[in-house]
C-alpha positions as a Markdown table, in Angstrom:
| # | Residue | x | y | z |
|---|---|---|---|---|
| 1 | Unk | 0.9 | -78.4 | -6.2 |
| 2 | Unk | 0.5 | -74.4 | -5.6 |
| 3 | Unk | -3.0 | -73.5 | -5.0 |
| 4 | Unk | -3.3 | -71.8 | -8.3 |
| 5 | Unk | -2.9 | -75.3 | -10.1 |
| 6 | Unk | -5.2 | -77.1 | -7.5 |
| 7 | Unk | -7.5 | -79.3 | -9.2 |
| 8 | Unk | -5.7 | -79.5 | -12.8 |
| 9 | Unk | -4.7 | -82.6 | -14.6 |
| 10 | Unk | -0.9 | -80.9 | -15.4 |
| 11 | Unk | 1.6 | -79.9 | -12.4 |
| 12 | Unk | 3.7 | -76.9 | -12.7 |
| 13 | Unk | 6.9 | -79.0 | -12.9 |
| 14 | Unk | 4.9 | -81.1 | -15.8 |
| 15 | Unk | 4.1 | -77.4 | -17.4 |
| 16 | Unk | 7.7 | -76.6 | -17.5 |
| 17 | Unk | 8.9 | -80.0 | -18.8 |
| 18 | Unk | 6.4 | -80.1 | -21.4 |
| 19 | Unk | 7.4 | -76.2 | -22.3 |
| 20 | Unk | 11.1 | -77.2 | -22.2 |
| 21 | Unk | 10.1 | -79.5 | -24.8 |
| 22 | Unk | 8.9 | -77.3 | -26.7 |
| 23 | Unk | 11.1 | -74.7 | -26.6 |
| 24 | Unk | 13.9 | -77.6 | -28.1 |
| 25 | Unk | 11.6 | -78.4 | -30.5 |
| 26 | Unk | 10.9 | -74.7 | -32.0 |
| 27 | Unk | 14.8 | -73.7 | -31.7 |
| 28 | Unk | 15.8 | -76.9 | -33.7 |
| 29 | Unk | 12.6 | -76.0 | -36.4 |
| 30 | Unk | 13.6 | -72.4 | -36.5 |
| 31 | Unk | 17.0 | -71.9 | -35.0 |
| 32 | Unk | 17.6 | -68.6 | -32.7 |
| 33 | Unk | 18.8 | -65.5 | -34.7 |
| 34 | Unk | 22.8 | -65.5 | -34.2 |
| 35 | Unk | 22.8 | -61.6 | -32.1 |
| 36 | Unk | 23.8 | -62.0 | -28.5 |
| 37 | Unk | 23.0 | -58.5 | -28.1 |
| 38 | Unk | 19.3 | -58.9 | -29.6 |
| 39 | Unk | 19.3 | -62.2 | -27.7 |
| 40 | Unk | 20.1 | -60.3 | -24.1 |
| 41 | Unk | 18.0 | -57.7 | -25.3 |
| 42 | Unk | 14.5 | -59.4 | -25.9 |
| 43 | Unk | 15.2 | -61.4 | -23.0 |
| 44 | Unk | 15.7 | -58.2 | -20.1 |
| 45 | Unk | 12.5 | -56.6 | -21.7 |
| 46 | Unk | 10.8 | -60.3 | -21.3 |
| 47 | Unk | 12.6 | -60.0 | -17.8 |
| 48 | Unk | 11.6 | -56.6 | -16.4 |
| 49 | Unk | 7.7 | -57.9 | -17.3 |
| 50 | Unk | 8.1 | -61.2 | -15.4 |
| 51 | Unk | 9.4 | -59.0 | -12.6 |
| 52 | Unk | 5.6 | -57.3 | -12.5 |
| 53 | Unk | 3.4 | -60.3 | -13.8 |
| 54 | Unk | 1.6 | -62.7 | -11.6 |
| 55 | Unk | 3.3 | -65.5 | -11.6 |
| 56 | Unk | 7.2 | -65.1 | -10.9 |
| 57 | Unk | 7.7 | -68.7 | -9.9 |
| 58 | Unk | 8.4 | -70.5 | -13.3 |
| 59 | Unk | 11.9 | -70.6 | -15.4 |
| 60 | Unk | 11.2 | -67.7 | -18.0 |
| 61 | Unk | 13.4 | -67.2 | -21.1 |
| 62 | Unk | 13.1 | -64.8 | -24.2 |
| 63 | Unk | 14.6 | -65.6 | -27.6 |
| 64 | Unk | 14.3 | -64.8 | -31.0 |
| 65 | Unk | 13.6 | -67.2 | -33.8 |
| 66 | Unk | 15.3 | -66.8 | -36.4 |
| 67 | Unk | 12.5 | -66.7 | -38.8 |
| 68 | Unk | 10.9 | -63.6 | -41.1 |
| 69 | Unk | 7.5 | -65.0 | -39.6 |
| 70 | Unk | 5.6 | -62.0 | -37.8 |
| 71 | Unk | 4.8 | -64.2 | -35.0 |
| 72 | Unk | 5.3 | -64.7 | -31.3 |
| 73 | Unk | 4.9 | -67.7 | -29.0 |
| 74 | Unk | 4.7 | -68.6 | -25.7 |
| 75 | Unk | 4.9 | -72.5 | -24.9 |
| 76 | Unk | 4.1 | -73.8 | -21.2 |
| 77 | Unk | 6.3 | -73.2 | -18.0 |
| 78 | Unk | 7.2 | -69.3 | -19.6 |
| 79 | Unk | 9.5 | -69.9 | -22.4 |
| 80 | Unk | 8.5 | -67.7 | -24.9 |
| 81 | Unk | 9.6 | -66.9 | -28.4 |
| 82 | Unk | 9.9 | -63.8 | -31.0 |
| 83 | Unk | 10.2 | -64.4 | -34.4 |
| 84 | Unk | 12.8 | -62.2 | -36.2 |
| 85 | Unk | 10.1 | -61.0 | -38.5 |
| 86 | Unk | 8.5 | -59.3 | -35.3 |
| 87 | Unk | 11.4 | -57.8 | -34.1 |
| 88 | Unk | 12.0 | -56.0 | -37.7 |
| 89 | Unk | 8.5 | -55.1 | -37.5 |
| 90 | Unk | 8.9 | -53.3 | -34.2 |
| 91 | Unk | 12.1 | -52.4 | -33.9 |
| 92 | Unk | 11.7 | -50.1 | -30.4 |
| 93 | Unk | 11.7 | -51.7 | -26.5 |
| 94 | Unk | 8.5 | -50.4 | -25.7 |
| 95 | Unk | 6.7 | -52.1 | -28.9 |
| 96 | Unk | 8.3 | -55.7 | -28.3 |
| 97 | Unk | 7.4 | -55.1 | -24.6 |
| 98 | Unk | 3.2 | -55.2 | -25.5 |
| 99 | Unk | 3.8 | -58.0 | -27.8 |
| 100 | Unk | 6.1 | -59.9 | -25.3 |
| 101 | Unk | 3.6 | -58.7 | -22.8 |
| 102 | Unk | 0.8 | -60.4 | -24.2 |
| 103 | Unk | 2.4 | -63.3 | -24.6 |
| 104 | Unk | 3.3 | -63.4 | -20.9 |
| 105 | Unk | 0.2 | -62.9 | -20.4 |
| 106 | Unk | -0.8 | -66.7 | -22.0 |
| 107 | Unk | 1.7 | -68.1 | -19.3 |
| 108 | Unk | -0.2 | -66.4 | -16.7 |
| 109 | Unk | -3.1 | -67.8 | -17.5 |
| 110 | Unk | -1.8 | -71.0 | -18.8 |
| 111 | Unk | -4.0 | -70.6 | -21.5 |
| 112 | Unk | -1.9 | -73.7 | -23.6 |
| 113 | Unk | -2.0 | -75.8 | -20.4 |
| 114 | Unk | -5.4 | -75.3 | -19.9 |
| 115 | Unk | -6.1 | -76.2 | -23.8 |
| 116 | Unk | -4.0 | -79.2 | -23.5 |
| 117 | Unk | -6.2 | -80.3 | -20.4 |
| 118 | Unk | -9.3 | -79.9 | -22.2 |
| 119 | Unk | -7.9 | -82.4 | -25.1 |
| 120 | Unk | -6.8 | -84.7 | -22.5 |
| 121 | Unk | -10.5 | -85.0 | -21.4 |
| 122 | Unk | -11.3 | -88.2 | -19.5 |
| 123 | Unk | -7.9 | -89.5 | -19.9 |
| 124 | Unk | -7.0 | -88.8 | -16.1 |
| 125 | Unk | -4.5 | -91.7 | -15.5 |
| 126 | Unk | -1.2 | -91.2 | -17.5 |
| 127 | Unk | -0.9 | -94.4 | -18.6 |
| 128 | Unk | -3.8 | -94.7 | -20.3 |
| 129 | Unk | -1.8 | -93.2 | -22.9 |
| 130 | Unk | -0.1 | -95.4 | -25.6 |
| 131 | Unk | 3.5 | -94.2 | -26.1 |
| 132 | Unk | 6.0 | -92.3 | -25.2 |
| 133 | Unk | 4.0 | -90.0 | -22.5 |
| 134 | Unk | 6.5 | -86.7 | -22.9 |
| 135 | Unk | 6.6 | -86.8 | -26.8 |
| 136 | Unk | 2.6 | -87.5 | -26.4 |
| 137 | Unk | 2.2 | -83.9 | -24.4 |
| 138 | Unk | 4.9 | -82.2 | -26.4 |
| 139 | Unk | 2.9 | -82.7 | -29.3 |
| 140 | Unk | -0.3 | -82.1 | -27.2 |
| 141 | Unk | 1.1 | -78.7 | -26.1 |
| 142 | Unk | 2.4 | -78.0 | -29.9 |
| 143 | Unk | -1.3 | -78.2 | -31.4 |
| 144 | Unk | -2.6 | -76.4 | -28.8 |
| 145 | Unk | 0.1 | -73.3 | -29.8 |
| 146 | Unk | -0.3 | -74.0 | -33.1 |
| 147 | Unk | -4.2 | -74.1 | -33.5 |
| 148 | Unk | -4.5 | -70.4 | -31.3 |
| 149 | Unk | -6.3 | -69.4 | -28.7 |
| 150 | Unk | -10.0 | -68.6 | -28.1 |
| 151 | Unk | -10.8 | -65.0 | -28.5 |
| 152 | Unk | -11.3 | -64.3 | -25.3 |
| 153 | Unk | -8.1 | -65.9 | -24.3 |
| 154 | Unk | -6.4 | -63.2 | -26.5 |
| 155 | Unk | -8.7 | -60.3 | -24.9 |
| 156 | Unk | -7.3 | -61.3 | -21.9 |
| 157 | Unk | -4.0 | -61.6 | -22.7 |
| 158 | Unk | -3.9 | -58.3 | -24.6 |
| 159 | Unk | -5.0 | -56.7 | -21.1 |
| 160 | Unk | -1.9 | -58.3 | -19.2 |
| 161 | Unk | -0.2 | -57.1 | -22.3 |
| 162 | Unk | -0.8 | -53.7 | -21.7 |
| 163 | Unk | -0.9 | -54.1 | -17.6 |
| 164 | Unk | 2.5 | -56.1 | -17.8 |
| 165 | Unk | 4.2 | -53.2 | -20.3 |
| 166 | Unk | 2.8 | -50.2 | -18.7 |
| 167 | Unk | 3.7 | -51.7 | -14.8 |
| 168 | Unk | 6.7 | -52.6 | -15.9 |
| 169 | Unk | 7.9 | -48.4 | -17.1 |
| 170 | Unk | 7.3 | -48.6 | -20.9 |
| 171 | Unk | 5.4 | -46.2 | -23.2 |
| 172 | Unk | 1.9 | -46.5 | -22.2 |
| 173 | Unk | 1.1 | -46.5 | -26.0 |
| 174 | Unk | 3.0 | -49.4 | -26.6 |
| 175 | Unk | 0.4 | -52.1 | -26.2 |
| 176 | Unk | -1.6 | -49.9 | -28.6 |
| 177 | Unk | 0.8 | -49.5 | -31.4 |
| 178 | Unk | 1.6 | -53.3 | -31.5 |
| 179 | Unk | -1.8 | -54.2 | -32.0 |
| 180 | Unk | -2.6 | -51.3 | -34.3 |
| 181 | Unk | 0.8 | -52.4 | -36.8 |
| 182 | Unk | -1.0 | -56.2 | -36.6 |
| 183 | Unk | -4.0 | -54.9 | -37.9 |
| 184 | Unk | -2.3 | -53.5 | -41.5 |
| 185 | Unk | -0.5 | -56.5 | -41.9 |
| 186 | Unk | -1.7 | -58.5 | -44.9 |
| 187 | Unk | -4.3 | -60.6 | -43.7 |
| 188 | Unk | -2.8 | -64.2 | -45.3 |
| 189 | Unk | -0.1 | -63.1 | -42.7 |
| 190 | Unk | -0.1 | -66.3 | -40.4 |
| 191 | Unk | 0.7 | -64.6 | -36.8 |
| 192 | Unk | -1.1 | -66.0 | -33.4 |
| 193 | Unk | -1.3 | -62.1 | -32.5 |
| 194 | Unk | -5.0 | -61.4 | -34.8 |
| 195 | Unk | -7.1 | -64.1 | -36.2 |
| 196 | Unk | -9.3 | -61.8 | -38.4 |
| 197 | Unk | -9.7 | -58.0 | -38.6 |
| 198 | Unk | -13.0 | -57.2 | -37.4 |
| 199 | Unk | -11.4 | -58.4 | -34.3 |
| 200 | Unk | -8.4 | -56.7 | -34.7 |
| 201 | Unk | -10.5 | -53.5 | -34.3 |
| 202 | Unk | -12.6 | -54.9 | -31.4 |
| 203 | Unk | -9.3 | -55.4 | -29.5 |
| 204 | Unk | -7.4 | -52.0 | -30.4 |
| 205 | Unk | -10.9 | -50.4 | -28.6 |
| 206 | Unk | -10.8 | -52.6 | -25.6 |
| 207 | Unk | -6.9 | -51.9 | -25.1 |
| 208 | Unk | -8.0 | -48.2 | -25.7 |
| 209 | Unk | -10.6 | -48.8 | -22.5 |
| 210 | Unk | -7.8 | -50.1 | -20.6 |
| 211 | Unk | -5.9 | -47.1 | -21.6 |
| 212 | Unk | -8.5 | -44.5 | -20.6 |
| 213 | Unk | -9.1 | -46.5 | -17.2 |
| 214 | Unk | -5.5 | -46.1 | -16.6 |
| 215 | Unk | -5.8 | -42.4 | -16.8 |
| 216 | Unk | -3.0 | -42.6 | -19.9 |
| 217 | Unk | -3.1 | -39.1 | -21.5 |
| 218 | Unk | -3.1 | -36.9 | -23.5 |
| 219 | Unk | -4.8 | -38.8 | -26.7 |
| 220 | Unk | -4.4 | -39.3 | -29.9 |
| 221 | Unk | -6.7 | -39.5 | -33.4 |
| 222 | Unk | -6.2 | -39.0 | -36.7 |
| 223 | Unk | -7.6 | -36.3 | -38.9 |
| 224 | Unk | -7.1 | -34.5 | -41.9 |
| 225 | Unk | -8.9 | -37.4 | -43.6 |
| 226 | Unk | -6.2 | -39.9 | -42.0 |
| 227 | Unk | -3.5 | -38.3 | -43.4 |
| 228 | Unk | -2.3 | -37.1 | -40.0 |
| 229 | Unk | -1.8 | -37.5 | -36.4 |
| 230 | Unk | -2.6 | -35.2 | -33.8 |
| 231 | Unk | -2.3 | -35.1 | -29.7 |
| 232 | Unk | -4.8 | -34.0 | -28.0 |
| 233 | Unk | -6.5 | -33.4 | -24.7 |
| 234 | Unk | -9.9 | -31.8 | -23.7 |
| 235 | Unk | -9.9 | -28.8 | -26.2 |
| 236 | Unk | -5.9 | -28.4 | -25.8 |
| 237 | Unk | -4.5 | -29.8 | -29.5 |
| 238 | Unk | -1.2 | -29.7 | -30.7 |
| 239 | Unk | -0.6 | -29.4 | -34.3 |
| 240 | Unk | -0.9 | -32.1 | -36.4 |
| 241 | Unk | 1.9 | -34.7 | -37.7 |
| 242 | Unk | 2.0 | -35.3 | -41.0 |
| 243 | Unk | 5.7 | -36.9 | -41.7 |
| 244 | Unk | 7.0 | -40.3 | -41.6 |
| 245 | Unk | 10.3 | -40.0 | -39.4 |
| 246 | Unk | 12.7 | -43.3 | -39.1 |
| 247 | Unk | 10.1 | -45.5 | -40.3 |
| 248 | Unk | 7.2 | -44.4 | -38.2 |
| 249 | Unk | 4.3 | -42.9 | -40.2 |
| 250 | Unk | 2.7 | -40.2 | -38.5 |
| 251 | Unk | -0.3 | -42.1 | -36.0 |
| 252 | Unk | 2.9 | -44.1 | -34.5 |
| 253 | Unk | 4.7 | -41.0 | -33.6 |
| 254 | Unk | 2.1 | -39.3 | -31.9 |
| 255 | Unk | 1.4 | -42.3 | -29.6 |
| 256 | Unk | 5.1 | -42.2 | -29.1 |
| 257 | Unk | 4.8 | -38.7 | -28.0 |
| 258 | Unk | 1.8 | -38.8 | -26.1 |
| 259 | Unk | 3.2 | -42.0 | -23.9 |
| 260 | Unk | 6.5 | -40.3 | -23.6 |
| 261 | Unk | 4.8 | -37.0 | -22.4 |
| 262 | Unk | 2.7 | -39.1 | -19.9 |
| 263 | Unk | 5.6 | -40.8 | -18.2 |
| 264 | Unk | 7.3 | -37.4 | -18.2 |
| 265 | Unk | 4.3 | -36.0 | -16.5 |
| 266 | Unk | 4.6 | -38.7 | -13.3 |
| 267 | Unk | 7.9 | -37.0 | -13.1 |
| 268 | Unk | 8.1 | -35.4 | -9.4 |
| 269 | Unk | 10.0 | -32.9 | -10.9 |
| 270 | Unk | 8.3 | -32.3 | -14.4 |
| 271 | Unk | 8.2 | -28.8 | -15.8 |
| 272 | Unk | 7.6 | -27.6 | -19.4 |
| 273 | Unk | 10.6 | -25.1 | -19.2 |
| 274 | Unk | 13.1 | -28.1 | -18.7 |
| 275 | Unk | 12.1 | -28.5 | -22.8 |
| 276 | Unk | 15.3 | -28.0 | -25.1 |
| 277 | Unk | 15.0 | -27.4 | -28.9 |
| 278 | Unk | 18.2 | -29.2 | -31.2 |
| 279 | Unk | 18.5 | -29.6 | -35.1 |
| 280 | Unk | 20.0 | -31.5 | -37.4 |
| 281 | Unk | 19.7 | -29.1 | -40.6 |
| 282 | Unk | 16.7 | -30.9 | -41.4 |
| 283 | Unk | 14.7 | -32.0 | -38.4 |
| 284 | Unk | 14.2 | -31.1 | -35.3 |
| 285 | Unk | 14.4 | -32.5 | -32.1 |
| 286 | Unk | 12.5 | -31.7 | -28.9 |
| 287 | Unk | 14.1 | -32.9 | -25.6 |
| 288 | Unk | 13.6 | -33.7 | -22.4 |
| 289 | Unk | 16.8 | -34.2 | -20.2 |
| 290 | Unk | 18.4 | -36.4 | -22.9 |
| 291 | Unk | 14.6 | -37.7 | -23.4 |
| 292 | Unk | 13.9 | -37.4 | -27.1 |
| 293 | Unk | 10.3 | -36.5 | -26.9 |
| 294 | Unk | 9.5 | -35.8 | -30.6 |
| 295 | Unk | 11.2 | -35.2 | -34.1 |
| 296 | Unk | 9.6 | -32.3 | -36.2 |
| 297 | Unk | 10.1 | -32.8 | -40.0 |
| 298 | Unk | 9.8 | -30.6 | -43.2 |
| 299 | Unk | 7.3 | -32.7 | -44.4 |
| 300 | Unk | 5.0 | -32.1 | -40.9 |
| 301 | Unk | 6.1 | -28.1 | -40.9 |
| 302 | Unk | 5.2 | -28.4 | -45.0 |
| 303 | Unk | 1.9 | -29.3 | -44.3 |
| 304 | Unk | 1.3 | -26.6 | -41.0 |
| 305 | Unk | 2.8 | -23.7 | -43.7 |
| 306 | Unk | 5.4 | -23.3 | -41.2 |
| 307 | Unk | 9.4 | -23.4 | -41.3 |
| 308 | Unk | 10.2 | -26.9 | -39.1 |
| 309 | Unk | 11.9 | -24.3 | -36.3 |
| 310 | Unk | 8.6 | -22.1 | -35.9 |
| 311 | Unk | 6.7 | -25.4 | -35.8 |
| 312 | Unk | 8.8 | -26.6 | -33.5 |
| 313 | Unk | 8.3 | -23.3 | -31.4 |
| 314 | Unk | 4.6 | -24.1 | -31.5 |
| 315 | Unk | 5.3 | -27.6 | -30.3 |
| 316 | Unk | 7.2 | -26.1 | -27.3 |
| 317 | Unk | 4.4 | -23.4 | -26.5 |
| 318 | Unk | 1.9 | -25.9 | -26.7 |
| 319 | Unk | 3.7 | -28.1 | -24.0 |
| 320 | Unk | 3.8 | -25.6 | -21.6 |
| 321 | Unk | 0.0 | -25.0 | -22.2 |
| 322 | Unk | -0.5 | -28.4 | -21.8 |
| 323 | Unk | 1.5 | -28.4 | -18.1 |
| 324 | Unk | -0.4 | -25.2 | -17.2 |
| 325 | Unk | -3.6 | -26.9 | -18.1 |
């Protein structure tokens, strides 16, 4: 047994067994969503996180259920699920990566396993139990998923969450948005992500501290009486979003933007003047590279009492402020 497991009641090869289990069971309850592509595509974001994570040495798979459930799972050993419902809900990489993230994160700890140990209680010898003794801990390990974990246990996997997406080269802000699209949801939502919403809001702040410890900037608030979105650092401000663009309202596109604009600041070779400026007739589109940084809208230039190519200017004078500074 590897020191990490020393003195538990389950092995790792009885954690993946039981988690194999599990995953059978879900996949014949909820079947996987018929999309190779989506299927190859959860799984190498899951993948690229494992690569990062603290515990490499177990069998991992990704795979969507095919289910309109916004809902993620992660039974024993590192077999971990998405429901379709959360992939709809956050369509980009770099939000599945924080949700996948976190629940990688569960694995880590073996949070189930250690829930499942805690049931078993004094029931040290195996054969005390009547039965069949793998159905007995694949139903052990199912109520342990099913019933949630402790709110610390999601504290702590919301940290790995962000750890695990931002180590791993995704958009800083990704852990952030995640949580922050799981707070709106209706609340008779059933999802393992949020129990209630006052604790929705207690973990948004703590991933926020992880984010500030991290040194992820520039920021982001809201203002204009919630109505917009604006980047920020220090007394540097860019101007405000107002727009909803592809389905992102406007608090979700400046934490794109920010995250994008922190990774391109890592860059070696970063400088403002490597910015380019391209339209549509309609929007426009600041690049970086082939980067796609942000999209300006007539709703967003609207609201500055600007034409979306002179806000777009200001956008691009503000970036090379913001490099200067």
């Amino acid at each position: 047994i590897p020191v990490a497991q020393a003195g538990s009641l389950i092995s790792t090869q009885q954690e993946i067994e039981i988690g194999r289990d599990v995953g059978r069971q879900l996949e014949k309850e909820y079947g996987l969503v018929e999309d190779p592509e989506l299927q190859a595509r959860v799984d190498r974001i899951g993948k690229s996180m494992v690569a990062v994570c603290d515990r490499r040495d177990l069998p991992y798979s990704f795979k969507v259920l095919n289910s309109k459930e916004v809902n993620a799972l992660a039974a024993p050993g590192g077999f971990i699920y998405v429901f379709k419902g959360l992939v709809d809900l956050m369509p980009s990489d770099d939000e599945l990566a924080g949700v996948i993230g976190h629940e990688l994160g569960h694995v880590v700890k073996r949070h189930a396993v250690r829930q499942m140990e805690k049931s078993l209680g004094m029931t040290l010898l195996f054969g005390l139990i009547l039965g069949d003794k793998a159905v007995f801990l694949q139903n052990l390990a199912m109520n342990a998923i099913m019933a949630g974990y402790s709110r610390e246990d999601e504290r702590q996997a919301d940290q790995l969450g962000f750890i695990h997406s931002y180590k791993a080269g995704y958009n800083p802000y990704s852990m952030m948005i995640g949580l922050q699209k799981l707070s709106e949801l209706d609340s008779n939502s059933h999802y393992d992500l949020f129990s209630d919403h006052p604790e929705s809001q207690a973990r948004i702040s703590l991933v926020q501290g992880y984010m500030n410890s991290a040194g992820i900037k520039p920021h982001v608030a809201m203002t204009d009486g919630g109505k917009a979105a604006q980047i920020y650092e220090g007394e540097w401000k860019m101007p405000p979003l107002y727009g909803t663009y592809d389905g992102y309202k406007p608090i979700y596109r400046a934490d794109f933007a920010a995250g994008i604009l922190y990774r391109l600041s890592q860059l070696p070779d970063y400088s403002a003047d490597k910015f380019i400026v391209d339209t549509d007739g309609t929007n426009c589109t600041i690049y970086y590279g082939d980067q796609s940084v942000l999209v300006v809208t007539p709703e967003d230039a609207s609201a500055n009492g600007m034409s979306v190519m002179d806000l777009t200017g200001v956008y691009v004078q503000k970036l090379k402020e913001w490099q200067a500074k």
